């Protein structure tokens, strides 16, 4: 391969994080090239729920959560599960997850998540304006739904936490109030919280392709190639591909659930695991969805995608190699039918994707400790789309060696 990037930046990964970072770096005047083993939005960015979930500030590792861990093994179809075949493999990650749930560490992760969410919300608006992306946005809010007074009251501390961080919402206390926002829900949902500022994209793959087109139109280049290793010697940073070496002044690693494999070639062992998410996309006309629906007790969402309906979510901590368990997608669709009696479940397309997850729910956005020319941008879990634009601005600051827009230590690769 050529040495055309000897003074430019190579981004590894053409998902939403890599594309956003490449665009921001390009805007800062860098020559940028993207390499991806499959192409634009071919993995997790292809079929997410399409939500910019800026209200989701609470880390997954909350105090006391490990009391639920036995159930994750016993219920392979539950909202959060660990396949028994993967339990021993994930044990070291689960130990770090437990430590992240200690109250002091949880509070620190919460504060870091709040600051990244606030920055990412503003960054998204800048990104939308920059690429004329408003036609691809749906500003229709979100309903979080609860079955009964007890479940609703249990959720109130989290809503108070959101209020303290200036997140707008309205609490709804009857099926009739809920129906004014979203008709057609089963009456078992007696309470809800509506967040009016919630945003979705019309389709996450379409949004990623739109960013890719903007990048290419402005002179960027996207190629298909699998990067197998990284090297840093004598001030030169090199990505090794099956077609040969690609030297660059700086390299951004943004290849999602596979990123830790490249970090390992530099001698850095980062605790990244895989949240396997499942969904079913139903064709247009399946249901008259007016807002994004979240069913927190059941771990899934129902969202509008290209005029159709996508039912998906849950967390299966199962790594990259176990075969998909599409029974999980079927269970979610069956629940959605019970919750939305008029939902037409015919003609659906199933999907499973890999979300890169760190034990403390925070991404890694930092320079490599072993190779100063390498910048990491991965580990966002199910919040990659949400935090992509904010991450891109942090990556650009790192590349330019300027002060980042938010304090960087919480996202350091060395924090573990």
Tab-separated table of C-alpha atoms in Angstrom:
chain	number	residue	atom	x	y	z
A	1	UNK	CA	0.000	0.000	0.000
A	2	UNK	CA	1.060	3.565	-0.579
A	3	UNK	CA	2.532	5.955	1.965
A	4	UNK	CA	0.026	8.670	1.148
A	5	UNK	CA	-0.995	9.025	4.810
A	6	UNK	CA	2.521	9.426	6.178
A	7	UNK	CA	1.460	12.903	7.277
A	8	UNK	CA	-2.284	12.221	7.587
A	9	UNK	CA	-4.657	10.268	9.836
A	10	UNK	CA	-5.962	6.752	9.343
A	11	UNK	CA	-9.287	5.849	10.966
A	12	UNK	CA	-9.912	2.137	11.450
A	13	UNK	CA	-13.652	1.520	11.435
A	14	UNK	CA	-16.476	2.856	9.256
A	15	UNK	CA	-19.191	2.665	11.874
A	16	UNK	CA	-20.841	5.709	13.400
A	17	UNK	CA	-17.880	6.465	15.707
A	18	UNK	CA	-15.235	6.160	12.977
A	19	UNK	CA	-17.248	8.144	10.438
A	20	UNK	CA	-17.976	10.938	12.911
A	21	UNK	CA	-14.326	11.099	13.965
A	22	UNK	CA	-13.136	11.146	10.348
A	23	UNK	CA	-15.495	13.992	9.478
A	24	UNK	CA	-14.396	16.067	12.466
A	25	UNK	CA	-10.699	15.442	11.755
A	26	UNK	CA	-11.270	16.366	8.127
A	27	UNK	CA	-12.983	19.568	9.236
A	28	UNK	CA	-9.884	20.408	11.277
A	29	UNK	CA	-7.790	20.263	8.114
A	30	UNK	CA	-6.345	16.741	8.300
A	31	UNK	CA	-5.999	14.365	5.396
A	32	UNK	CA	-8.072	11.363	6.492
A	33	UNK	CA	-8.604	7.855	5.199
A	34	UNK	CA	-10.928	5.194	6.617
A	35	UNK	CA	-10.326	1.441	6.509
A	36	UNK	CA	-13.029	-1.067	7.431
A	37	UNK	CA	-13.049	-4.808	6.985
A	38	UNK	CA	-16.650	-4.846	5.686
A	39	UNK	CA	-17.592	-1.304	4.693
A	40	UNK	CA	-19.781	1.559	5.901
A	41	UNK	CA	-22.103	0.753	8.831
A	42	UNK	CA	-21.760	-2.986	8.334
A	43	UNK	CA	-21.832	-3.998	12.001
A	44	UNK	CA	-23.482	-2.437	15.085
A	45	UNK	CA	-24.221	0.833	13.280
A	46	UNK	CA	-26.331	-0.939	10.667
A	47	UNK	CA	-29.422	-1.720	12.711
A	48	UNK	CA	-29.446	-0.083	16.115
A	49	UNK	CA	-32.627	1.406	17.566
A	50	UNK	CA	-31.670	4.720	15.961
A	51	UNK	CA	-31.924	6.609	19.248
A	52	UNK	CA	-29.854	9.509	20.541
A	53	UNK	CA	-30.383	8.512	24.159
A	54	UNK	CA	-29.013	11.585	25.930
A	55	UNK	CA	-31.279	10.956	28.930
A	56	UNK	CA	-29.585	7.602	29.638
A	57	UNK	CA	-27.012	8.958	32.057
A	58	UNK	CA	-27.094	6.100	34.594
A	59	UNK	CA	-24.280	3.524	34.146
A	60	UNK	CA	-25.233	-0.131	33.839
A	61	UNK	CA	-23.094	-1.021	36.892
A	62	UNK	CA	-25.283	0.470	39.625
A	63	UNK	CA	-24.794	-0.219	43.348
A	64	UNK	CA	-26.303	-3.580	44.261
A	65	UNK	CA	-26.694	-4.806	40.690
A	66	UNK	CA	-24.584	-7.923	41.282
A	67	UNK	CA	-27.386	-9.351	43.445
A	68	UNK	CA	-29.145	-9.941	40.129
A	69	UNK	CA	-26.201	-11.807	38.585
A	70	UNK	CA	-27.423	-15.381	39.310
A	71	UNK	CA	-30.545	-14.603	37.324
A	72	UNK	CA	-28.454	-13.630	34.316
A	73	UNK	CA	-27.225	-17.218	34.101
A	74	UNK	CA	-30.539	-18.847	34.978
A	75	UNK	CA	-32.661	-16.884	32.485
A	76	UNK	CA	-30.943	-16.996	29.071
A	77	UNK	CA	-33.828	-15.026	27.546
A	78	UNK	CA	-33.977	-12.287	30.189
A	79	UNK	CA	-33.293	-8.556	29.647
A	80	UNK	CA	-29.661	-9.024	30.738
A	81	UNK	CA	-28.157	-12.473	30.376
A	82	UNK	CA	-24.856	-14.341	30.309
A	83	UNK	CA	-24.900	-17.588	28.289
A	84	UNK	CA	-23.550	-20.405	30.511
A	85	UNK	CA	-21.089	-21.317	27.737
A	86	UNK	CA	-19.511	-17.866	28.134
A	87	UNK	CA	-19.657	-17.499	31.922
A	88	UNK	CA	-16.056	-18.475	32.688
A	89	UNK	CA	-14.708	-16.408	29.817
A	90	UNK	CA	-16.427	-13.256	31.017
A	91	UNK	CA	-15.608	-13.708	34.726
A	92	UNK	CA	-12.665	-11.214	34.778
A	93	UNK	CA	-14.845	-8.569	33.098
A	94	UNK	CA	-17.652	-9.263	35.574
A	95	UNK	CA	-15.218	-8.697	38.452
A	96	UNK	CA	-14.403	-5.252	37.054
A	97	UNK	CA	-18.136	-4.649	36.482
A	98	UNK	CA	-18.771	-5.422	40.161
A	99	UNK	CA	-16.018	-3.027	41.199
A	100	UNK	CA	-17.513	-0.344	38.941
A	101	UNK	CA	-20.767	-0.718	40.886
A	102	UNK	CA	-19.132	0.341	44.169
A	103	UNK	CA	-20.796	3.562	45.167
A	104	UNK	CA	-17.755	5.840	44.826
A	105	UNK	CA	-16.867	4.443	41.395
A	106	UNK	CA	-20.481	4.531	40.283
A	107	UNK	CA	-20.738	8.203	41.276
A	108	UNK	CA	-17.573	9.004	39.315
A	109	UNK	CA	-18.842	7.125	36.244
A	110	UNK	CA	-22.190	8.891	36.509
A	111	UNK	CA	-20.500	12.302	36.581
A	112	UNK	CA	-18.378	11.388	33.559
A	113	UNK	CA	-21.396	10.074	31.688
A	114	UNK	CA	-23.342	13.256	32.416
A	115	UNK	CA	-20.581	15.481	31.041
A	116	UNK	CA	-20.111	13.354	27.913
A	117	UNK	CA	-23.861	13.267	27.260
A	118	UNK	CA	-24.212	17.044	27.619
A	119	UNK	CA	-21.293	17.626	25.278
A	120	UNK	CA	-22.509	14.996	22.795
A	121	UNK	CA	-25.973	16.547	22.613
A	122	UNK	CA	-24.509	19.899	21.606
A	123	UNK	CA	-22.011	18.217	19.272
A	124	UNK	CA	-24.810	16.318	17.512
A	125	UNK	CA	-26.592	19.574	16.701
A	126	UNK	CA	-23.344	20.925	15.258
A	127	UNK	CA	-22.925	17.743	13.226
A	128	UNK	CA	-26.491	17.838	11.907
A	129	UNK	CA	-26.027	21.444	10.781
A	130	UNK	CA	-22.640	20.667	9.230
A	131	UNK	CA	-23.931	17.857	6.995
A	132	UNK	CA	-27.494	19.168	6.394
A	133	UNK	CA	-28.821	16.187	8.301
A	134	UNK	CA	-32.079	17.535	9.715
A	135	UNK	CA	-34.269	15.578	7.223
A	136	UNK	CA	-32.853	12.383	8.741
A	137	UNK	CA	-33.904	13.284	12.293
A	138	UNK	CA	-37.138	12.447	14.145
A	139	UNK	CA	-37.755	14.777	17.084
A	140	UNK	CA	-40.710	12.918	18.561
A	141	UNK	CA	-39.699	12.286	22.172
A	142	UNK	CA	-39.686	9.083	24.184
A	143	UNK	CA	-42.009	7.278	26.608
A	144	UNK	CA	-40.607	5.110	29.401
A	145	UNK	CA	-43.431	2.859	30.529
A	146	UNK	CA	-44.173	1.300	33.910
A	147	UNK	CA	-46.622	-1.380	35.056
A	148	UNK	CA	-48.201	-0.189	38.271
A	149	UNK	CA	-47.480	2.263	41.058
A	150	UNK	CA	-44.729	0.162	42.639
A	151	UNK	CA	-42.592	0.001	39.484
A	152	UNK	CA	-43.158	3.694	38.854
A	153	UNK	CA	-42.102	4.717	42.362
A	154	UNK	CA	-38.991	2.546	42.132
A	155	UNK	CA	-37.953	4.524	39.045
A	156	UNK	CA	-38.506	7.975	40.571
A	157	UNK	CA	-34.976	8.339	42.047
A	158	UNK	CA	-33.503	7.984	38.561
A	159	UNK	CA	-35.900	10.608	37.244
A	160	UNK	CA	-34.973	12.933	40.077
A	161	UNK	CA	-31.344	12.374	39.095
A	162	UNK	CA	-32.183	13.402	35.542
A	163	UNK	CA	-33.995	16.488	36.824
A	164	UNK	CA	-30.859	17.493	38.725
A	165	UNK	CA	-28.986	17.370	35.417
A	166	UNK	CA	-31.503	19.552	33.549
A	167	UNK	CA	-33.183	16.750	31.576
A	168	UNK	CA	-36.760	17.734	30.767
A	169	UNK	CA	-39.566	15.213	31.300
A	170	UNK	CA	-43.236	14.908	32.220
A	171	UNK	CA	-44.536	12.208	34.558
A	172	UNK	CA	-47.783	10.551	33.410
A	173	UNK	CA	-49.923	8.749	35.980
A	174	UNK	CA	-52.745	7.081	34.053
A	175	UNK	CA	-53.324	5.019	30.896
A	176	UNK	CA	-55.420	7.906	29.576
A	177	UNK	CA	-52.536	10.371	29.927
A	178	UNK	CA	-50.232	7.887	28.216
A	179	UNK	CA	-52.705	7.411	25.356
A	180	UNK	CA	-52.583	11.126	24.602
A	181	UNK	CA	-48.919	10.641	23.670
A	182	UNK	CA	-49.118	7.106	22.254
A	183	UNK	CA	-52.478	5.397	21.629
A	184	UNK	CA	-52.701	1.630	21.409
A	185	UNK	CA	-50.737	0.561	24.481
A	186	UNK	CA	-52.083	-2.187	26.733
A	187	UNK	CA	-53.750	-0.812	29.899
A	188	UNK	CA	-51.211	-2.701	32.042
A	189	UNK	CA	-48.989	0.365	31.551
A	190	UNK	CA	-50.382	2.734	34.137
A	191	UNK	CA	-47.499	5.196	34.492
A	192	UNK	CA	-44.837	6.692	32.252
A	193	UNK	CA	-42.279	9.422	31.840
A	194	UNK	CA	-42.183	11.390	28.598
A	195	UNK	CA	-38.925	13.055	27.515
A	196	UNK	CA	-39.839	15.557	24.785
A	197	UNK	CA	-36.266	16.371	23.728
A	198	UNK	CA	-35.433	12.780	22.772
A	199	UNK	CA	-34.234	12.412	19.156
A	200	UNK	CA	-34.134	9.444	16.789
A	201	UNK	CA	-32.722	9.135	13.315
A	202	UNK	CA	-35.056	7.841	10.626
A	203	UNK	CA	-32.617	4.967	10.114
A	204	UNK	CA	-29.161	4.542	11.705
A	205	UNK	CA	-27.694	2.966	8.572
A	206	UNK	CA	-29.030	5.791	6.404
A	207	UNK	CA	-27.578	8.354	8.835
A	208	UNK	CA	-24.166	6.643	8.784
A	209	UNK	CA	-24.229	6.493	4.982
A	210	UNK	CA	-25.101	10.194	4.895
A	211	UNK	CA	-22.037	10.985	7.027
A	212	UNK	CA	-19.902	8.738	4.826
A	213	UNK	CA	-21.069	10.540	1.709
A	214	UNK	CA	-20.279	13.919	3.258
A	215	UNK	CA	-16.804	12.660	4.145
A	216	UNK	CA	-16.117	11.360	0.638
A	217	UNK	CA	-17.559	14.463	-1.039
A	218	UNK	CA	-15.120	16.582	0.956
A	219	UNK	CA	-12.153	14.581	-0.260
A	220	UNK	CA	-12.032	11.668	2.170
A	221	UNK	CA	-11.422	8.077	1.174
A	222	UNK	CA	-13.044	4.881	2.474
A	223	UNK	CA	-11.499	1.510	1.599
A	224	UNK	CA	-12.284	-2.067	2.524
A	225	UNK	CA	-9.360	-3.762	4.252
A	226	UNK	CA	-8.878	-5.740	7.441
A	227	UNK	CA	-6.291	-4.345	9.817
A	228	UNK	CA	-4.612	-7.178	11.712
A	229	UNK	CA	-2.049	-5.354	13.848
A	230	UNK	CA	-0.639	-1.963	14.802
A	231	UNK	CA	3.041	-1.046	15.094
A	232	UNK	CA	4.768	2.018	16.474
A	233	UNK	CA	8.477	2.313	15.893
A	234	UNK	CA	10.820	5.258	15.547
A	235	UNK	CA	8.000	7.796	15.556
A	236	UNK	CA	6.116	6.015	12.771
A	237	UNK	CA	2.690	4.458	13.326
A	238	UNK	CA	1.689	1.633	10.997
A	239	UNK	CA	-1.479	-0.377	10.465
A	240	UNK	CA	-0.725	-3.841	9.135
A	241	UNK	CA	-3.310	-5.173	6.675
A	242	UNK	CA	-3.478	-8.354	4.643
A	243	UNK	CA	-2.485	-6.242	1.645
A	244	UNK	CA	0.515	-4.673	3.340
A	245	UNK	CA	1.421	-1.888	5.786
A	246	UNK	CA	-0.360	1.487	5.922
A	247	UNK	CA	1.779	4.127	7.663
A	248	UNK	CA	0.117	7.238	9.059
A	249	UNK	CA	1.032	10.169	11.220
A	250	UNK	CA	-1.762	9.118	13.589
A	251	UNK	CA	-4.197	6.210	13.732
A	252	UNK	CA	-7.674	6.247	15.293
A	253	UNK	CA	-8.966	2.847	16.431
A	254	UNK	CA	-12.767	2.944	16.174
A	255	UNK	CA	-13.687	-0.591	15.202
A	256	UNK	CA	-16.184	-1.253	17.956
A	257	UNK	CA	-16.256	-4.706	19.530
A	258	UNK	CA	-13.067	-5.720	17.715
A	259	UNK	CA	-10.987	-2.747	18.909
A	260	UNK	CA	-9.344	-4.502	21.851
A	261	UNK	CA	-7.788	-7.026	19.477
A	262	UNK	CA	-5.816	-4.221	17.841
A	263	UNK	CA	-4.929	-2.696	21.211
A	264	UNK	CA	-3.527	-6.062	22.233
A	265	UNK	CA	-1.067	-5.991	19.317
A	266	UNK	CA	0.424	-2.906	20.999
A	267	UNK	CA	0.661	-4.738	24.320
A	268	UNK	CA	-2.422	-3.112	25.884
A	269	UNK	CA	-5.061	-5.428	27.336
A	270	UNK	CA	-8.281	-3.452	27.691
A	271	UNK	CA	-11.368	-5.043	29.304
A	272	UNK	CA	-13.774	-4.705	26.418
A	273	UNK	CA	-16.693	-7.128	26.188
A	274	UNK	CA	-19.577	-7.555	23.791
A	275	UNK	CA	-23.213	-6.668	24.416
A	276	UNK	CA	-25.027	-8.711	21.802
A	277	UNK	CA	-28.240	-6.890	20.871
A	278	UNK	CA	-31.166	-8.430	18.989
A	279	UNK	CA	-34.038	-6.880	17.089
A	280	UNK	CA	-36.776	-7.446	14.545
A	281	UNK	CA	-37.686	-4.797	11.976
A	282	UNK	CA	-41.299	-4.811	10.795
A	283	UNK	CA	-42.421	-3.228	7.510
A	284	UNK	CA	-44.300	0.084	7.172
A	285	UNK	CA	-47.849	-0.119	8.467
A	286	UNK	CA	-47.038	-2.467	11.338
A	287	UNK	CA	-48.187	0.053	13.959
A	288	UNK	CA	-48.988	3.747	14.278
A	289	UNK	CA	-45.941	4.645	16.340
A	290	UNK	CA	-45.809	8.287	17.390
A	291	UNK	CA	-42.835	8.265	19.767
A	292	UNK	CA	-39.942	6.059	20.873
A	293	UNK	CA	-41.169	3.507	23.444
A	294	UNK	CA	-38.946	2.113	26.194
A	295	UNK	CA	-39.965	-0.798	28.427
A	296	UNK	CA	-37.265	-0.631	31.144
A	297	UNK	CA	-38.457	-3.649	33.147
A	298	UNK	CA	-38.181	-5.782	30.030
A	299	UNK	CA	-35.008	-4.276	28.552
A	300	UNK	CA	-36.248	-3.404	25.077
A	301	UNK	CA	-37.570	-0.591	22.926
A	302	UNK	CA	-39.990	-0.089	20.054
A	303	UNK	CA	-38.923	2.555	17.588
A	304	UNK	CA	-39.805	3.939	14.174
A	305	UNK	CA	-37.327	2.998	11.413
A	306	UNK	CA	-37.856	4.113	7.787
A	307	UNK	CA	-41.614	4.115	8.285
A	308	UNK	CA	-41.563	0.636	9.816
A	309	UNK	CA	-41.154	-0.528	13.410
A	310	UNK	CA	-38.050	-1.959	15.074
A	311	UNK	CA	-38.446	-4.055	18.227
A	312	UNK	CA	-35.181	-4.756	19.973
A	313	UNK	CA	-32.721	-4.358	22.779
A	314	UNK	CA	-31.751	-6.437	25.796
A	315	UNK	CA	-28.163	-7.244	26.710
A	316	UNK	CA	-26.551	-10.623	26.142
A	317	UNK	CA	-22.946	-10.666	27.334
A	318	UNK	CA	-21.826	-13.410	25.008
A	319	UNK	CA	-18.715	-12.346	23.111
A	320	UNK	CA	-18.043	-12.417	19.397
A	321	UNK	CA	-17.964	-16.139	18.630
A	322	UNK	CA	-21.065	-17.816	20.074
A	323	UNK	CA	-23.789	-18.359	17.444
A	324	UNK	CA	-26.740	-15.937	17.610
A	325	UNK	CA	-29.700	-16.951	19.762
A	326	UNK	CA	-32.564	-15.496	17.742
A	327	UNK	CA	-35.022	-16.845	20.266
A	328	UNK	CA	-34.206	-13.624	22.123
A	329	UNK	CA	-35.531	-11.555	19.200
A	330	UNK	CA	-38.653	-13.719	19.066
A	331	UNK	CA	-39.325	-13.246	22.795
A	332	UNK	CA	-39.030	-9.457	22.437
A	333	UNK	CA	-41.439	-9.466	19.493
A	334	UNK	CA	-43.949	-11.584	21.433
A	335	UNK	CA	-43.774	-9.155	24.340
A	336	UNK	CA	-44.224	-6.200	22.012
A	337	UNK	CA	-47.368	-7.822	20.627
A	338	UNK	CA	-48.768	-8.169	24.159
A	339	UNK	CA	-47.865	-4.587	24.993
A	340	UNK	CA	-49.145	-3.193	21.670
A	341	UNK	CA	-52.149	-5.400	20.808
A	342	UNK	CA	-52.607	-3.838	17.362
A	343	UNK	CA	-48.987	-4.496	16.330
A	344	UNK	CA	-48.760	-6.527	13.111
A	345	UNK	CA	-45.776	-8.837	13.586
A	346	UNK	CA	-45.763	-10.295	10.064
A	347	UNK	CA	-42.876	-9.799	7.646
A	348	UNK	CA	-40.168	-9.023	10.203
A	349	UNK	CA	-36.391	-9.188	9.622
A	350	UNK	CA	-34.236	-10.388	12.516
A	351	UNK	CA	-30.778	-9.020	13.315
A	352	UNK	CA	-28.059	-9.384	15.915
A	353	UNK	CA	-25.222	-6.907	16.451
A	354	UNK	CA	-22.168	-6.545	18.663
A	355	UNK	CA	-21.943	-3.532	20.986
A	356	UNK	CA	-18.519	-2.847	22.561
A	357	UNK	CA	-18.905	-2.524	26.320
A	358	UNK	CA	-16.544	-1.453	29.101
A	359	UNK	CA	-17.191	-2.483	32.741
A	360	UNK	CA	-17.935	1.077	33.915
A	361	UNK	CA	-20.207	1.979	30.938
A	362	UNK	CA	-17.755	4.672	29.806
A	363	UNK	CA	-15.992	4.585	26.433
A	364	UNK	CA	-12.258	4.689	25.889
A	365	UNK	CA	-11.352	7.995	24.221
A	366	UNK	CA	-7.639	8.526	24.705
A	367	UNK	CA	-4.178	8.044	23.327
A	368	UNK	CA	-2.602	4.639	23.646
A	369	UNK	CA	-0.144	4.390	26.532
A	370	UNK	CA	2.130	2.231	24.372
A	371	UNK	CA	1.929	4.092	21.052
A	372	UNK	CA	1.486	7.896	21.215
A	373	UNK	CA	0.436	7.989	17.569
A	374	UNK	CA	-2.615	5.805	18.262
A	375	UNK	CA	-5.905	7.238	19.511
A	376	UNK	CA	-8.612	4.949	20.888
A	377	UNK	CA	-12.328	5.673	20.378
A	378	UNK	CA	-14.436	2.671	21.327
A	379	UNK	CA	-16.377	0.960	24.104
A	380	UNK	CA	-19.596	2.992	24.004
A	381	UNK	CA	-21.888	0.003	24.627
A	382	UNK	CA	-25.397	0.762	23.376
A	383	UNK	CA	-24.639	4.507	23.306
A	384	UNK	CA	-22.390	4.663	20.238
A	385	UNK	CA	-24.857	6.565	18.076
A	386	UNK	CA	-25.679	8.853	21.007
A	387	UNK	CA	-22.093	9.791	21.804
A	388	UNK	CA	-20.561	9.653	18.324
A	389	UNK	CA	-20.485	13.385	17.570
A	390	UNK	CA	-19.139	14.229	21.037
A	391	UNK	CA	-16.514	11.513	20.795
A	392	UNK	CA	-15.455	12.884	17.405
A	393	UNK	CA	-14.722	16.292	18.907
A	394	UNK	CA	-12.672	14.719	21.702
A	395	UNK	CA	-10.720	12.679	19.138
A	396	UNK	CA	-10.013	15.819	17.101
A	397	UNK	CA	-8.701	17.586	20.211
A	398	UNK	CA	-6.455	14.623	21.012
A	399	UNK	CA	-5.136	14.560	17.441
A	400	UNK	CA	-4.342	18.274	17.621
A	401	UNK	CA	-2.896	18.047	21.164
A	402	UNK	CA	-5.308	20.738	22.314
A	403	UNK	CA	-7.448	20.961	25.444
A	404	UNK	CA	-10.416	18.562	25.075
A	405	UNK	CA	-13.935	20.013	25.356
A	406	UNK	CA	-14.581	17.888	28.476
A	407	UNK	CA	-12.057	16.571	31.038
A	408	UNK	CA	-10.425	13.511	29.500
A	409	UNK	CA	-9.207	11.321	32.450
A	410	UNK	CA	-12.487	9.387	32.936
A	411	UNK	CA	-12.171	7.978	29.405
A	412	UNK	CA	-8.476	7.095	29.594
A	413	UNK	CA	-7.288	3.713	28.371
A	414	UNK	CA	-5.158	3.454	31.519
A	415	UNK	CA	-8.022	3.779	34.005
A	416	UNK	CA	-8.175	0.016	34.477
